[in-house]
Short mmCIF file of C-alpha atoms in Angstrom, two decimals:
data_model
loop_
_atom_site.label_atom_id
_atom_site.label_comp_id
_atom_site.label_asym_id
_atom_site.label_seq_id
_atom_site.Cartn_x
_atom_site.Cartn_y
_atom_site.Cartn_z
CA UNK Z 227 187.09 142.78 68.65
CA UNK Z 228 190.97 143.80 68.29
CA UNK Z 229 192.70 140.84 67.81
CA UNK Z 230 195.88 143.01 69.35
CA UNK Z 231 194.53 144.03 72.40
CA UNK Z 232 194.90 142.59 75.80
CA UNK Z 233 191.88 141.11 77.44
CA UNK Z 234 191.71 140.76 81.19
CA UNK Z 235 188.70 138.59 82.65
CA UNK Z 236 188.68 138.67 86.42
CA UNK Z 237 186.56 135.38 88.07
CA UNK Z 238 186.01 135.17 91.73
CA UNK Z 239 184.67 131.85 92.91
CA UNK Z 240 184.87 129.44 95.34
CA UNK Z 241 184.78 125.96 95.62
CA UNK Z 242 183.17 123.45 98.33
CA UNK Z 243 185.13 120.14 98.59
CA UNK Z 244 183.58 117.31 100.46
CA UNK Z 245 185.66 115.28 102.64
CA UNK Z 246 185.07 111.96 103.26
CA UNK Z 247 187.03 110.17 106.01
CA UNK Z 248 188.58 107.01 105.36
CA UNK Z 249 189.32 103.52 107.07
CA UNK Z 250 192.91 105.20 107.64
CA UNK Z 251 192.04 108.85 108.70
CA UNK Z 252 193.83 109.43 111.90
CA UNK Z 253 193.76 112.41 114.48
CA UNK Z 254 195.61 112.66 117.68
CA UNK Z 255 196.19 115.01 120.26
CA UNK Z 256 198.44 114.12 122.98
CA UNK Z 257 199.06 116.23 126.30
CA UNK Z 258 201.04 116.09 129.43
CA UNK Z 259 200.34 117.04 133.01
CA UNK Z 260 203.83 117.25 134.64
CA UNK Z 261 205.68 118.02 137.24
CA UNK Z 262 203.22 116.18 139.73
CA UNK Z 263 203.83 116.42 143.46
CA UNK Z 264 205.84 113.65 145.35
CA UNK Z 265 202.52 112.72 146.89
CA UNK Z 266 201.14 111.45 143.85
CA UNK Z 267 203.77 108.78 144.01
CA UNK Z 268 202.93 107.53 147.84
CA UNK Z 269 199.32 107.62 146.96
CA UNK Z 270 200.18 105.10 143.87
CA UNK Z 271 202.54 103.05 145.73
CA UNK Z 272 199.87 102.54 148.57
CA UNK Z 273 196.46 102.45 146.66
CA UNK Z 274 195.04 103.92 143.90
CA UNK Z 275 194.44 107.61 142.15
CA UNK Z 276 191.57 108.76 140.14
CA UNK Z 277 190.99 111.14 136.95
CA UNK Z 278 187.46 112.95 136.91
CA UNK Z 279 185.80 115.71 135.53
CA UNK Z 280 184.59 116.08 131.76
CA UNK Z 281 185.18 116.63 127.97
CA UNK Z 282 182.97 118.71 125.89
CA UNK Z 283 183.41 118.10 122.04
CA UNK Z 284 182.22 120.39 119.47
CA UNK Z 285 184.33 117.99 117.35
CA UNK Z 286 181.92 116.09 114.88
CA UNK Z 287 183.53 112.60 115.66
CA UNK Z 288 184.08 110.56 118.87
CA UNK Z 289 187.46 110.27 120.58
CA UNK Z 290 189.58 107.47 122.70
CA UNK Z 291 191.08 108.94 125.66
CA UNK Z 292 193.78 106.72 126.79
CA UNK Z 293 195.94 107.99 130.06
CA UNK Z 294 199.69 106.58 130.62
CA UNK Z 295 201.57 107.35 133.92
CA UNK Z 296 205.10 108.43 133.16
CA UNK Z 297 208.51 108.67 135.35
CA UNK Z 298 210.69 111.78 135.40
CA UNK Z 299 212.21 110.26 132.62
CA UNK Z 300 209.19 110.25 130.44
CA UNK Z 301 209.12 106.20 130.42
CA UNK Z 302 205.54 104.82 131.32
CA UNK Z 303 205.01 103.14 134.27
CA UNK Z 304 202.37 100.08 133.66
CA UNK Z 305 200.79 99.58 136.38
CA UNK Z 306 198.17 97.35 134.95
CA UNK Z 307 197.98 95.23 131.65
CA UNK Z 308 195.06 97.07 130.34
CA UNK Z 309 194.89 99.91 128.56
CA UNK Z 310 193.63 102.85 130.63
CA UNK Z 311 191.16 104.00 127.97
CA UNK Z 312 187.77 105.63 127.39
CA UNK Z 313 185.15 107.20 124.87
CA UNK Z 314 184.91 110.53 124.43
CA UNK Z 315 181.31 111.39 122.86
CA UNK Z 316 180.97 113.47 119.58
CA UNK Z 317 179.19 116.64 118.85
CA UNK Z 318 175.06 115.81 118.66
CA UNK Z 319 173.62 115.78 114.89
CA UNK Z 320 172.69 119.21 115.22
CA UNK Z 321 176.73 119.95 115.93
CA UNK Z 322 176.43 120.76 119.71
CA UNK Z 323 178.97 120.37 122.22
CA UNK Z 324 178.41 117.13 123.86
CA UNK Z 325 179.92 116.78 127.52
CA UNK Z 326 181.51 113.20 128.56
CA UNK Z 327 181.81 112.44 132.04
CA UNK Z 328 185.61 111.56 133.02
CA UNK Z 329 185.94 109.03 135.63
CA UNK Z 330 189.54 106.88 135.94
CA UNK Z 331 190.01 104.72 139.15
CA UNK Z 332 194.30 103.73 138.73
CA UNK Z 333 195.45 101.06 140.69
CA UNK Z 334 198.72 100.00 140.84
CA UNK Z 335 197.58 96.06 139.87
CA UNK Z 336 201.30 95.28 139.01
CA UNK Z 337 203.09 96.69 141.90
CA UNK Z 338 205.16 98.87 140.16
CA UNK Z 339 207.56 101.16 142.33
CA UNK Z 340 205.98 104.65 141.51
CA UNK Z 341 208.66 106.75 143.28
CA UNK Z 342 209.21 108.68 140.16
CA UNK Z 343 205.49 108.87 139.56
CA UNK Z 344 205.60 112.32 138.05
CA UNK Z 345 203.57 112.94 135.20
CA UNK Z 346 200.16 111.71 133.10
CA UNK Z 347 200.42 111.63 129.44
CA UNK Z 348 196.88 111.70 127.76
CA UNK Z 349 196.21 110.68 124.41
CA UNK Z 350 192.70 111.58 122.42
CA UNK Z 351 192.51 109.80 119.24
CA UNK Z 352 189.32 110.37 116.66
CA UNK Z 353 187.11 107.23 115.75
CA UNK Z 354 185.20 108.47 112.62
CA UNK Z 355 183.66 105.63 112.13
CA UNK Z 356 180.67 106.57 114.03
CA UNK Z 357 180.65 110.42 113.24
CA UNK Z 358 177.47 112.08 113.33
CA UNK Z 359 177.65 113.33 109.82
CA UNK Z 360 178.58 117.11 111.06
CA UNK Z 361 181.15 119.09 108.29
CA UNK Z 362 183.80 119.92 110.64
CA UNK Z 363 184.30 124.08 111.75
CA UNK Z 364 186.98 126.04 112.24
CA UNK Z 365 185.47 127.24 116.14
CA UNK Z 366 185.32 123.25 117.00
CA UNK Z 367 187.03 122.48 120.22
CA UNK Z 368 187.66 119.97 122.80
CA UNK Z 369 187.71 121.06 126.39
CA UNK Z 370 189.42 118.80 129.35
CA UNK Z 371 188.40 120.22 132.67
CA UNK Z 372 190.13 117.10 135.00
CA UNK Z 373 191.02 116.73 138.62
CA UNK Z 374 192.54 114.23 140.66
CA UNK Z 375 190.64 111.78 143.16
CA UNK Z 376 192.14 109.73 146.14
CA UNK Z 377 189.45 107.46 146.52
CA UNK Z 378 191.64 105.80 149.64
CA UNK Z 379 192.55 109.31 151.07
CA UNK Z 380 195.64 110.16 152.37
CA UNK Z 381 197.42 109.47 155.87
CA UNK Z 382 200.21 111.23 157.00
CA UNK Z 383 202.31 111.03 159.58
CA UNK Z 384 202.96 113.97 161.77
CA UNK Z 385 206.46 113.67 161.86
CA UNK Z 386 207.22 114.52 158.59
CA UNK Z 387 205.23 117.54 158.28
CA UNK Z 388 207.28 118.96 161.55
CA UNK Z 389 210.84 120.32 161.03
CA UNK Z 390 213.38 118.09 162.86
CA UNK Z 391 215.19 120.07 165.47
CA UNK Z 392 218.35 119.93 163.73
CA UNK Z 393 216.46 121.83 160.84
CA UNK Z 394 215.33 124.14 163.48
CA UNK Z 395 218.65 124.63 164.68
CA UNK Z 396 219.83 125.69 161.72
CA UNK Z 397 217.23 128.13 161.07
CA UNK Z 398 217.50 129.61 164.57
CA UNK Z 399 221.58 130.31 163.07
CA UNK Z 400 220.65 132.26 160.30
CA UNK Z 401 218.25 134.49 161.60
CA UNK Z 402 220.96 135.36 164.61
CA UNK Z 403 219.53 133.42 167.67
#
């Protein structure tokens, strides 16, 4: 031993830290499918539209989905007094994906004018509160595959899918005739 001498004592370790989720844990991930097309408006003002497809969770706790139908200007257009909500499922016990079937049916209960219909916000916030018990991983991942239904179809009138002749007219002009 030289009491002069500089010691060095390298340590490598590492440390495991549960986490427990509380009454007030939160997690949210919000989207935005904009830019829809003018159609989506008609079809709102006239009937209804539709969400489907499906979420698979690797996530280790279950999720609220809750959709909101936003103007051009980003403000949400309530077309019903409810929330448009539903569960997304957790990963299984074993940690699994799980896949939830997505199935919205929006109808415009409140008559609101939907002109500016032009974008869906959706909103998945985590319920831990009935988590499987599954540490979360860095590879989990939620997966939206959605499309849009028009349960009522769509009519349209032929007359508005033709150019007028004045449009016509015009075109004929520029290309020299």
């Amino acid at each position: 031993y030289e009491p002069s001498a500089d010691y060095t004592l390298t340590v490598d370790y590492s440390a495991g830290i549960p986490l427990e989720f509380g009454e007030d844990f939160e997690l949210v991930y919000r989207d935005t499918i904009a830019d829809l097309p003018d159609i989506a408006g008609m079809v709102m003002q006239s009937g209804s539209i539709g969400i489907g497809g499906k979420v698979t969770s690797s996530i280790p706790v279950g999720f609220d989905l809750t959709v909101r139908l936003l103007d051009s200007k980003e403000k949400e257009l309530k077309v019903t007094d409810e929330p448009i909500s539903m569960r997304i499922n957790s990963a299984d016990v074993s940690g699994n994906p799980v896949d939830t079937e997505v199935k919205f049916l929006i109808r415009n209960e409140n008559e609101v004018d939907m002109s500016d219909f032009s974008a869906i916000a959706l909103e998945f916030k985590a319920d831990a509160k009935k988590a499987p018990g599954v540490p979360f991983k860095e590879s989990n991942f939620l997966k939206a595959t959605l499309h849009a239904l028009v349960p009522e179809g769509v009519t349209l009138d032929a007359k508005d899918l033709v150019f007028s002749e004045e449009e016509n007219g015009n075109e004929d002009e520029e290309n020299g005739a």
